[in-house]
Amino acid sequence: MDCSESSNEEDFQIVHVEVMQFIVVFYVIHCRPVISIDATHLYGKYKGKLLIAMATDGIVIQSCFDDTTRGYLQPPLTHHRYCLRHLVSNVNTNFNSVPLKNLVWNAATANQVRKFENTMDCIKNVNPAAYNYLKEVNQEKWTLVHDHGHRYGAMTTNLSECFNGVLKGARSLPITAMVKFTFYKVNSYFDERRNKTLEKLEEGQVWCKYAYDNFEENQEKAKLHIVRRMSAQQRLYTVETQSSLLNTGGGDHTHRVSLIDMTCTCGKWEANKIPCSHLIAVCAKHNHDATEYMDHFYRLEERYHSYEPIFQPLKDRLEWPEPAERRTVMPNQRLIREKGRPKSTRIRNEMDDEDRELPTSLWIENGPKLKCGLCRQEGHNRRTCPTRNVASTSHGAM
């Protein structure tokens, strides 16, 4: 616990909690080496933030602490990436364009250099200033095609966002009660997922559902591919795909597969660590087991080991050891919440809009327009609606 000293008293600043079960699971490497970090606001008497760090398979690495001092969290010496939702939100805030937001998303998630550059050209034509803005951002930090597989396909901090929702009931509690709530909540997660994973292993399942569903989908596509071996010694192949009648521009491409380098020019194998359809086609023709090229983190056995550590029951307070040093910590008066009803639900913003799902052709003049969910008018959303305050006042009258 960190405190700031002022004259004869100490003000509370931060409490940092680590549970050994989380640390062991991550450093023994039973889950993918990707950490997602996100903060959520507290709702209690004092303002603050609950900062959650999670591995991509749902293992909480560090638990809650009040992030009131910015210099506390030091980035580890590893590869760092930006959350795409936040980057797209910044673009939308600066340039206020839903079609542009969609193009930025498509550029970031492109798995081939050709697709990325084509989308960036579209962005340059639509808004040169936005294009220059993106060019100043390190491409390794926000694009999938320049990531070299470090993200494992995770483009956002949605996992942390989801767990923030799970801990919503804890965010209005005092610090000690919040830590206790989080401890028992995570324990129930471990116990439930440990039992479910063990059942699947006993049924003979080997891979997690996400990975195997992707594998089976790619397996169906592979049946239509044409494979040619270029070198048996270098284990090098070319794979031709058939034209797609359902997807305009899909198919009718040639990709290079190298089993030695473990690469395919489609980019999907390297990004997600799951065999792409081109690799599966090569393995099928030459009687190789394509699942050998699936990342071992997708095995149910690894998932079981992720949830294997057992949480021991907390001791009664009378059995707690005496601390070596006693300090009187005062509440931080600067963090007292203003008078009035506190907010318990986050106001939706442009990151929550589902406009991103619309096609990139939205920048065409005759495409569908964004409409407000309150007044149904074009040009703004619920968050920026000019009638919002009027509507809330009228509903409050009796």
Tab-separated table of C-alpha atoms in Angstrom:
chain	number	residue	atom	x	y	z
A	1	MET	CA	0.000	0.000	0.000
A	2	ASP	CA	1.397	3.393	-0.975
A	3	CYS	CA	0.688	6.538	1.018
A	4	SER	CA	1.591	10.185	0.638
A	5	GLU	CA	2.921	11.847	3.755
A	6	SER	CA	1.714	15.289	4.821
A	7	SER	CA	2.771	16.677	8.232
A	8	ASN	CA	1.610	14.159	10.877
A	9	GLU	CA	-0.686	12.000	8.769
A	10	GLU	CA	-0.570	9.806	5.705
A	11	ASP	CA	-3.151	9.896	2.892
A	12	PHE	CA	-4.227	6.722	1.163
A	13	GLN	CA	-3.067	6.521	-2.468
A	14	ILE	CA	-2.848	2.969	-3.793
A	15	VAL	CA	-3.404	-0.590	-2.688
A	16	HIS	CA	-1.857	-3.292	-4.853
A	17	VAL	CA	-2.990	-6.915	-4.469
A	18	GLU	CA	-1.310	-9.944	-6.022
A	19	VAL	CA	-2.559	-13.505	-5.550
A	20	MET	CA	0.054	-16.238	-5.899
A	21	GLN	CA	-2.272	-18.489	-7.927
A	22	PHE	CA	-2.393	-15.873	-10.691
A	23	ILE	CA	1.358	-15.374	-10.760
A	24	VAL	CA	2.181	-19.095	-10.892
A	25	VAL	CA	-0.255	-19.774	-13.734
A	26	PHE	CA	1.127	-17.011	-15.930
A	27	TYR	CA	4.838	-17.509	-15.348
A	28	VAL	CA	4.649	-21.284	-15.689
A	29	ILE	CA	3.193	-20.385	-19.116
A	30	HIS	CA	-0.125	-22.189	-19.272
A	31	CYS	CA	-1.894	-19.291	-20.998
A	32	ARG	CA	-1.046	-17.169	-24.002
A	33	PRO	CA	1.690	-14.561	-23.343
A	34	VAL	CA	-0.631	-11.592	-23.829
A	35	ILE	CA	-1.673	-9.266	-20.985
A	36	SER	CA	-4.681	-6.961	-21.335
A	37	ILE	CA	-4.854	-3.978	-18.966
A	38	ASP	CA	-7.863	-1.726	-18.453
A	39	ALA	CA	-9.233	0.536	-15.714
A	40	THR	CA	-12.782	1.126	-14.516
A	41	HIS	CA	-14.143	3.832	-12.215
A	42	LEU	CA	-15.145	3.172	-8.612
A	43	TYR	CA	-18.644	4.145	-7.468
A	44	GLY	CA	-18.151	4.490	-3.716
A	45	LYS	CA	-17.690	7.483	-1.430
A	46	TYR	CA	-14.212	8.121	-2.808
A	47	LYS	CA	-13.268	8.443	-6.461
A	48	GLY	CA	-10.670	6.137	-7.917
A	49	LYS	CA	-10.073	3.393	-10.441
A	50	LEU	CA	-9.930	-0.367	-10.338
A	51	LEU	CA	-7.149	-1.538	-12.627
A	52	ILE	CA	-7.385	-5.090	-13.961
A	53	ALA	CA	-4.620	-6.983	-15.759
A	54	MET	CA	-5.651	-10.229	-17.445
A	55	ALA	CA	-4.161	-12.900	-19.654
A	56	THR	CA	-6.081	-13.656	-22.831
A	57	ASP	CA	-7.463	-16.937	-21.500
A	58	GLY	CA	-9.164	-15.282	-18.552
A	59	ILE	CA	-6.480	-15.641	-15.915
A	60	VAL	CA	-6.340	-12.557	-13.699
A	61	ILE	CA	-2.684	-11.702	-13.251
A	62	GLN	CA	-2.928	-8.730	-10.913
A	63	SER	CA	-5.944	-7.674	-8.974
A	64	CYS	CA	-7.402	-4.402	-7.848
A	65	PHE	CA	-5.711	-1.216	-6.799
A	66	ASP	CA	-6.730	2.416	-6.817
A	67	ASP	CA	-4.882	4.050	-9.716
A	68	THR	CA	-4.725	7.612	-8.418
A	69	THR	CA	-1.058	8.177	-9.213
A	70	ARG	CA	-0.068	7.832	-12.839
A	71	GLY	CA	3.557	6.902	-12.245
A	72	TYR	CA	2.738	3.744	-10.337
A	73	LEU	CA	2.251	1.309	-13.208
A	74	GLN	CA	5.501	0.678	-15.046
A	75	PRO	CA	5.268	-1.103	-18.428
A	76	PRO	CA	7.131	-4.439	-18.549
A	77	LEU	CA	10.103	-4.901	-20.865
A	78	THR	CA	8.252	-6.618	-23.693
A	79	HIS	CA	6.208	-5.862	-26.807
A	80	HIS	CA	3.497	-3.234	-26.312
A	81	ARG	CA	0.369	-2.809	-28.402
A	82	TYR	CA	-2.537	-0.345	-28.480
A	83	CYS	CA	-6.170	-1.315	-27.994
A	84	LEU	CA	-7.824	-0.851	-31.382
A	85	ARG	CA	-11.131	0.322	-29.904
A	86	HIS	CA	-9.394	3.206	-28.162
A	87	LEU	CA	-7.361	4.120	-31.245
A	88	VAL	CA	-10.495	4.136	-33.416
A	89	SER	CA	-12.254	6.233	-30.768
A	90	ASN	CA	-9.435	8.803	-30.909
A	91	VAL	CA	-9.736	8.953	-34.705
A	92	ASN	CA	-13.490	9.442	-34.466
A	93	THR	CA	-13.087	12.148	-31.812
A	94	ASN	CA	-10.549	14.070	-33.895
A	95	PHE	CA	-12.189	13.684	-37.311
A	96	ASN	CA	-15.864	12.885	-36.509
A	97	SER	CA	-16.503	10.419	-39.321
A	98	VAL	CA	-18.114	6.993	-38.964
A	99	PRO	CA	-17.009	5.835	-42.459
A	100	LEU	CA	-13.441	6.851	-41.594
A	101	LYS	CA	-13.700	4.963	-38.308
A	102	ASN	CA	-14.726	1.828	-40.208
A	103	LEU	CA	-11.812	2.175	-42.623
A	104	VAL	CA	-9.318	2.530	-39.764
A	105	TRP	CA	-10.708	-0.631	-38.178
A	106	ASN	CA	-10.364	-2.534	-41.459
A	107	ALA	CA	-6.808	-1.296	-41.958
A	108	ALA	CA	-5.802	-2.366	-38.454
A	109	THR	CA	-7.319	-5.853	-38.756
A	110	ALA	CA	-6.020	-6.568	-42.273
A	111	ASN	CA	-3.916	-9.737	-42.271
A	112	GLN	CA	-2.010	-8.992	-45.507
A	113	VAL	CA	0.190	-6.049	-46.467
A	114	ARG	CA	-1.700	-5.676	-49.752
A	115	LYS	CA	-5.049	-5.301	-47.979
A	116	PHE	CA	-3.566	-2.916	-45.420
A	117	GLU	CA	-2.032	-0.629	-48.042
A	118	ASN	CA	-5.223	-0.599	-50.137
A	119	THR	CA	-7.279	0.443	-47.117
A	120	MET	CA	-4.744	3.108	-46.169
A	121	ASP	CA	-5.042	4.499	-49.702
A	122	CYS	CA	-8.818	4.732	-49.176
A	123	ILE	CA	-8.232	6.598	-45.908
A	124	LYS	CA	-5.870	8.986	-47.688
A	125	ASN	CA	-8.514	9.723	-50.328
A	126	VAL	CA	-11.285	10.218	-47.762
A	127	ASN	CA	-9.316	12.290	-45.227
A	128	PRO	CA	-5.623	13.138	-45.816
A	129	ALA	CA	-5.303	14.590	-42.304
A	130	ALA	CA	-6.437	11.308	-40.743
A	131	TYR	CA	-3.996	9.433	-42.982
A	132	ASN	CA	-1.118	11.603	-41.735
A	133	TYR	CA	-2.332	11.117	-38.151
A	134	LEU	CA	-2.151	7.333	-38.519
A	135	LYS	CA	1.227	7.416	-40.265
A	136	GLU	CA	2.692	9.041	-37.147
A	137	VAL	CA	1.592	6.069	-35.019
A	138	ASN	CA	4.008	3.130	-34.890
A	139	GLN	CA	2.401	0.525	-37.162
A	140	GLU	CA	3.577	-2.371	-34.988
A	141	LYS	CA	1.457	-1.027	-32.139
A	142	TRP	CA	-1.901	-0.897	-33.931
A	143	THR	CA	-1.888	-3.075	-37.077
A	144	LEU	CA	-2.246	-6.840	-37.191
A	145	VAL	CA	-0.156	-7.266	-40.333
A	146	HIS	CA	2.912	-5.649	-38.697
A	147	ASP	CA	2.420	-7.353	-35.318
A	148	HIS	CA	4.531	-10.485	-36.059
A	149	GLY	CA	2.099	-12.663	-34.092
A	150	HIS	CA	2.643	-11.140	-30.650
A	151	ARG	CA	-1.048	-10.262	-30.181
A	152	TYR	CA	-2.356	-13.769	-30.890
A	153	GLY	CA	-5.074	-11.952	-32.837
A	154	ALA	CA	-6.263	-9.957	-29.796
A	155	MET	CA	-6.867	-6.438	-31.112
A	156	THR	CA	-8.720	-4.935	-28.119
A	157	THR	CA	-8.841	-4.981	-24.320
A	158	ASN	CA	-12.372	-6.405	-24.460
A	159	LEU	CA	-11.403	-9.218	-22.093
A	160	SER	CA	-10.589	-6.718	-19.347
A	161	GLU	CA	-13.766	-4.801	-20.188
A	162	CYS	CA	-15.811	-7.982	-19.705
A	163	PHE	CA	-14.218	-8.713	-16.355
A	164	ASN	CA	-14.847	-5.120	-15.287
A	165	GLY	CA	-18.529	-5.896	-15.829
A	166	VAL	CA	-18.230	-9.005	-13.663
A	167	LEU	CA	-16.784	-6.862	-10.861
A	168	LYS	CA	-19.443	-4.165	-11.153
A	169	GLY	CA	-20.864	-5.144	-7.763
A	170	ALA	CA	-17.463	-4.609	-6.154
A	171	ARG	CA	-16.893	-1.093	-7.418
A	172	SER	CA	-19.230	0.558	-4.907
A	173	LEU	CA	-17.597	-1.170	-1.918
A	174	PRO	CA	-14.835	0.108	0.392
A	175	ILE	CA	-11.332	-1.024	-0.525
A	176	THR	CA	-11.045	-3.962	1.897
A	177	ALA	CA	-14.514	-5.266	1.023
A	178	MET	CA	-13.735	-4.844	-2.682
A	179	VAL	CA	-10.565	-6.937	-2.378
A	180	LYS	CA	-12.472	-9.655	-0.512
A	181	PHE	CA	-15.298	-9.615	-3.083
A	182	THR	CA	-12.781	-9.930	-5.924
A	183	PHE	CA	-10.983	-12.799	-4.191
A	184	TYR	CA	-14.141	-14.889	-3.856
A	185	LYS	CA	-15.413	-13.972	-7.326
A	186	VAL	CA	-12.179	-15.099	-8.984
A	187	ASN	CA	-12.117	-18.247	-6.859
A	188	SER	CA	-15.588	-19.175	-8.146
A	189	TYR	CA	-14.343	-18.592	-11.708
A	190	PHE	CA	-11.366	-20.873	-11.169
A	191	ASP	CA	-13.450	-23.611	-9.548
A	192	GLU	CA	-16.184	-23.537	-12.209
A	193	ARG	CA	-13.819	-23.511	-15.191
A	194	ARG	CA	-11.529	-26.118	-13.653
A	195	ASN	CA	-14.447	-28.541	-13.345
A	196	LYS	CA	-15.849	-27.804	-16.821
A	197	THR	CA	-12.454	-28.241	-18.468
A	198	LEU	CA	-11.855	-31.501	-16.620
A	199	GLU	CA	-15.209	-32.829	-17.884
A	200	LYS	CA	-14.254	-32.028	-21.485
A	201	LEU	CA	-10.872	-33.720	-21.076
A	202	GLU	CA	-12.562	-36.844	-19.728
A	203	GLU	CA	-14.827	-36.809	-22.816
A	204	GLY	CA	-11.717	-36.978	-24.997
A	205	GLN	CA	-11.652	-33.392	-26.255
A	206	VAL	CA	-8.186	-32.007	-26.967
A	207	TRP	CA	-8.627	-28.416	-28.170
A	208	CYS	CA	-10.610	-25.483	-26.835
A	209	LYS	CA	-13.829	-24.669	-28.693
A	210	TYR	CA	-12.615	-21.349	-30.139
A	211	ALA	CA	-9.538	-22.874	-31.772
A	212	TYR	CA	-11.196	-26.064	-32.984
A	213	ASP	CA	-14.192	-24.234	-34.495
A	214	ASN	CA	-11.737	-22.083	-36.459
A	215	PHE	CA	-9.798	-25.172	-37.480
A	216	GLU	CA	-12.918	-26.987	-38.749
A	217	GLU	CA	-14.027	-23.921	-40.716
A	218	ASN	CA	-10.609	-23.697	-42.372
A	219	GLN	CA	-10.715	-27.436	-43.012
A	220	GLU	CA	-13.867	-27.020	-45.120
A	221	LYS	CA	-12.235	-24.245	-47.159
A	222	ALA	CA	-9.120	-26.368	-47.704
A	223	LYS	CA	-11.099	-28.968	-49.662
A	224	LEU	CA	-11.315	-26.561	-52.624
A	225	HIS	CA	-7.633	-25.553	-52.668
A	226	ILE	CA	-5.044	-26.762	-55.186
A	227	VAL	CA	-1.628	-27.632	-53.688
A	228	ARG	CA	1.697	-27.780	-55.546
A	229	ARG	CA	4.976	-28.749	-53.893
A	230	MET	CA	7.890	-26.504	-54.835
A	231	SER	CA	10.654	-28.154	-52.763
A	232	ALA	CA	10.524	-31.296	-50.630
A	233	GLN	CA	13.830	-30.387	-48.960
A	234	GLN	CA	12.696	-26.870	-48.001
A	235	ARG	CA	9.093	-28.016	-47.409
A	236	LEU	CA	7.850	-25.179	-49.584
A	237	TYR	CA	4.428	-25.166	-51.290
A	238	THR	CA	2.082	-22.958	-53.302
A	239	VAL	CA	-1.671	-23.108	-52.754
A	240	GLU	CA	-4.250	-21.794	-55.228
A	241	THR	CA	-7.714	-20.869	-53.974
A	242	GLN	CA	-10.907	-21.035	-56.020
A	243	SER	CA	-13.046	-17.993	-56.839
A	244	SER	CA	-15.806	-17.337	-54.314
A	245	LEU	CA	-19.348	-16.721	-55.544
A	246	LEU	CA	-20.474	-15.491	-52.128
A	247	ASN	CA	-17.662	-13.050	-51.348
A	248	THR	CA	-16.811	-10.433	-53.977
A	249	GLY	CA	-13.043	-10.343	-54.416
A	250	GLY	CA	-12.590	-13.482	-52.322
A	251	GLY	CA	-10.625	-16.461	-53.594
A	252	ASP	CA	-8.689	-16.838	-56.842
A	253	HIS	CA	-5.382	-16.160	-55.079
A	254	THR	CA	-2.046	-17.944	-54.762
A	255	HIS	CA	-0.336	-18.270	-51.379
A	256	ARG	CA	3.105	-19.486	-50.339
A	257	VAL	CA	3.298	-21.954	-47.427
A	258	SER	CA	6.608	-22.755	-45.714
A	259	LEU	CA	6.510	-25.514	-43.112
A	260	ILE	CA	10.073	-24.743	-42.013
A	261	ASP	CA	9.444	-21.030	-41.425
A	262	MET	CA	5.879	-21.786	-40.250
A	263	THR	CA	4.471	-19.009	-42.415
A	264	CYS	CA	1.756	-18.510	-45.006
A	265	THR	CA	1.412	-15.364	-47.087
A	266	CYS	CA	-2.275	-15.100	-46.087
A	267	GLY	CA	-1.051	-13.926	-42.667
A	268	LYS	CA	-3.751	-15.713	-40.660
A	269	TRP	CA	-1.573	-18.566	-39.399
A	270	GLU	CA	1.042	-16.228	-37.958
A	271	ALA	CA	-1.527	-13.839	-36.471
A	272	ASN	CA	-3.789	-16.346	-34.709
A	273	LYS	CA	-1.483	-19.361	-34.266
A	274	ILE	CA	-4.248	-21.560	-35.745
A	275	PRO	CA	-3.590	-23.428	-39.048
A	276	CYS	CA	-5.073	-21.543	-41.994
A	277	SER	CA	-6.921	-23.313	-44.805
A	278	HIS	CA	-3.810	-23.220	-47.024
A	279	LEU	CA	-1.668	-25.004	-44.430
A	280	ILE	CA	-4.426	-27.572	-43.838
A	281	ALA	CA	-4.608	-28.229	-47.596
A	282	VAL	CA	-0.851	-28.861	-47.705
A	283	CYS	CA	-1.039	-31.238	-44.734
A	284	ALA	CA	-4.024	-33.095	-46.205
A	285	LYS	CA	-2.255	-33.745	-49.511
A	286	HIS	CA	0.923	-35.036	-47.882
A	287	ASN	CA	-0.702	-36.909	-44.979
A	288	HIS	CA	0.514	-34.602	-42.219
A	289	ASP	CA	-1.496	-33.915	-39.076
A	290	ALA	CA	-2.364	-30.210	-39.348
A	291	THR	CA	-3.149	-29.963	-35.620
A	292	GLU	CA	0.597	-30.314	-34.971
A	293	TYR	CA	0.855	-26.696	-36.135
A	294	MET	CA	-1.804	-25.483	-33.681
A	295	ASP	CA	-0.355	-23.430	-30.828
A	296	HIS	CA	-0.171	-25.527	-27.651
A	297	PHE	CA	-1.881	-22.779	-25.643
A	298	TYR	CA	-5.154	-23.813	-27.292
A	299	ARG	CA	-4.991	-27.295	-25.749
A	300	LEU	CA	-7.603	-28.048	-23.097
A	301	GLU	CA	-4.807	-29.527	-21.002
A	302	GLU	CA	-3.168	-26.095	-20.827
A	303	ARG	CA	-6.503	-24.520	-19.967
A	304	TYR	CA	-6.978	-27.002	-17.146
A	305	HIS	CA	-3.531	-26.185	-15.742
A	306	SER	CA	-4.471	-22.492	-15.947
A	307	TYR	CA	-7.298	-23.080	-13.471
A	308	GLU	CA	-5.586	-25.847	-11.472
A	309	PRO	CA	-4.281	-23.769	-8.513
A	310	ILE	CA	-6.518	-24.021	-5.437
A	311	PHE	CA	-7.491	-20.977	-3.374
A	312	GLN	CA	-7.193	-21.582	0.363
A	313	PRO	CA	-9.976	-20.271	2.651
A	314	LEU	CA	-9.233	-16.928	4.280
A	315	LYS	CA	-8.369	-17.017	7.961
A	316	ASP	CA	-10.524	-15.433	10.625
A	317	ARG	CA	-9.404	-11.907	11.512
A	318	LEU	CA	-8.367	-13.060	14.996
A	319	GLU	CA	-5.845	-15.417	13.371
A	320	TRP	CA	-4.187	-12.776	11.207
A	321	PRO	CA	-0.467	-12.245	11.932
A	322	GLU	CA	0.554	-9.021	13.597
A	323	PRO	CA	2.042	-6.523	11.094
A	324	ALA	CA	5.674	-5.577	11.611
A	325	GLU	CA	4.756	-1.897	11.354
A	326	ARG	CA	1.528	-0.100	12.188
A	327	ARG	CA	0.620	3.060	10.318
A	328	THR	CA	-2.416	5.285	10.510
A	329	VAL	CA	-3.712	5.903	7.005
A	330	MET	CA	-6.211	8.715	6.502
A	331	PRO	CA	-8.775	8.896	3.679
A	332	ASN	CA	-7.614	11.053	0.797
A	333	GLN	CA	-9.830	14.128	1.024
A	334	ARG	CA	-9.097	15.060	-2.585
A	335	LEU	CA	-10.924	11.941	-3.731
A	336	ILE	CA	-14.226	12.547	-1.934
A	337	ARG	CA	-17.049	12.334	-4.449
A	338	GLU	CA	-19.220	15.378	-5.121
A	339	LYS	CA	-22.719	15.569	-3.670
A	340	GLY	CA	-25.574	14.121	-5.674
A	341	ARG	CA	-26.600	10.740	-6.944
A	342	PRO	CA	-23.477	8.848	-8.090
A	343	LYS	CA	-23.352	7.325	-11.550
A	344	SER	CA	-23.686	3.547	-11.525
A	345	THR	CA	-23.773	2.972	-15.279
A	346	ARG	CA	-21.283	4.205	-17.847
A	347	ILE	CA	-22.690	6.441	-20.576
A	348	ARG	CA	-22.284	4.812	-23.953
A	349	ASN	CA	-19.930	6.578	-26.342
A	350	GLU	CA	-18.872	6.134	-29.953
A	351	MET	CA	-16.790	3.071	-29.054
A	352	ASP	CA	-20.007	1.271	-28.151
A	353	ASP	CA	-21.749	2.057	-31.445
A	354	GLU	CA	-22.088	-0.879	-33.800
A	355	ASP	CA	-21.550	1.271	-36.851
A	356	ARG	CA	-18.144	-0.376	-37.236
A	357	GLU	CA	-19.923	-3.467	-38.568
A	358	LEU	CA	-21.118	-1.567	-41.633
A	359	PRO	CA	-19.134	-1.989	-44.889
A	360	THR	CA	-16.267	0.285	-45.835
A	361	SER	CA	-18.283	1.616	-48.786
A	362	LEU	CA	-20.106	3.863	-46.309
A	363	TRP	CA	-17.967	6.779	-47.365
A	364	ILE	CA	-19.930	6.833	-50.617
A	365	GLU	CA	-22.310	9.770	-50.581
A	366	ASN	CA	-25.481	7.705	-51.015
A	367	GLY	CA	-24.690	5.220	-48.234
A	368	PRO	CA	-26.813	4.902	-45.060
A	369	LYS	CA	-26.470	7.701	-42.500
A	370	LEU	CA	-25.852	7.563	-38.753
A	371	LYS	CA	-29.013	8.365	-36.756
A	372	CYS	CA	-29.458	9.288	-33.104
A	373	GLY	CA	-31.176	6.649	-30.961
A	374	LEU	CA	-33.156	9.322	-29.060
A	375	CYS	CA	-34.475	11.803	-31.622
A	376	ARG	CA	-33.812	9.689	-34.761
A	377	GLN	CA	-32.079	12.640	-36.451
A	378	GLU	CA	-28.874	12.349	-38.478
A	379	GLY	CA	-25.474	13.774	-37.648
A	380	HIS	CA	-25.088	12.842	-33.960
A	381	ASN	CA	-25.637	9.995	-31.477
A	382	ARG	CA	-27.353	9.533	-28.097
A	383	ARG	CA	-24.344	10.848	-26.203
A	384	THR	CA	-24.248	14.170	-28.076
A	385	CYS	CA	-28.012	14.561	-28.655
A	386	PRO	CA	-29.127	18.189	-27.970
A	387	THR	CA	-32.517	16.971	-26.703
A	388	ARG	CA	-31.038	14.660	-24.106
A	389	ASN	CA	-31.152	17.040	-21.127
A	390	VAL	CA	-34.628	18.210	-22.086
A	391	ALA	CA	-35.874	14.634	-22.230
A	392	SER	CA	-34.386	13.702	-18.858
A	393	THR	CA	-35.942	16.784	-17.201
A	394	SER	CA	-39.396	16.081	-18.616
A	395	HIS	CA	-39.302	12.445	-17.457
A	396	GLY	CA	-38.436	13.585	-13.932
A	397	ALA	CA	-41.562	15.750	-13.610
A	398	MET	CA	-44.578	14.239	-11.839
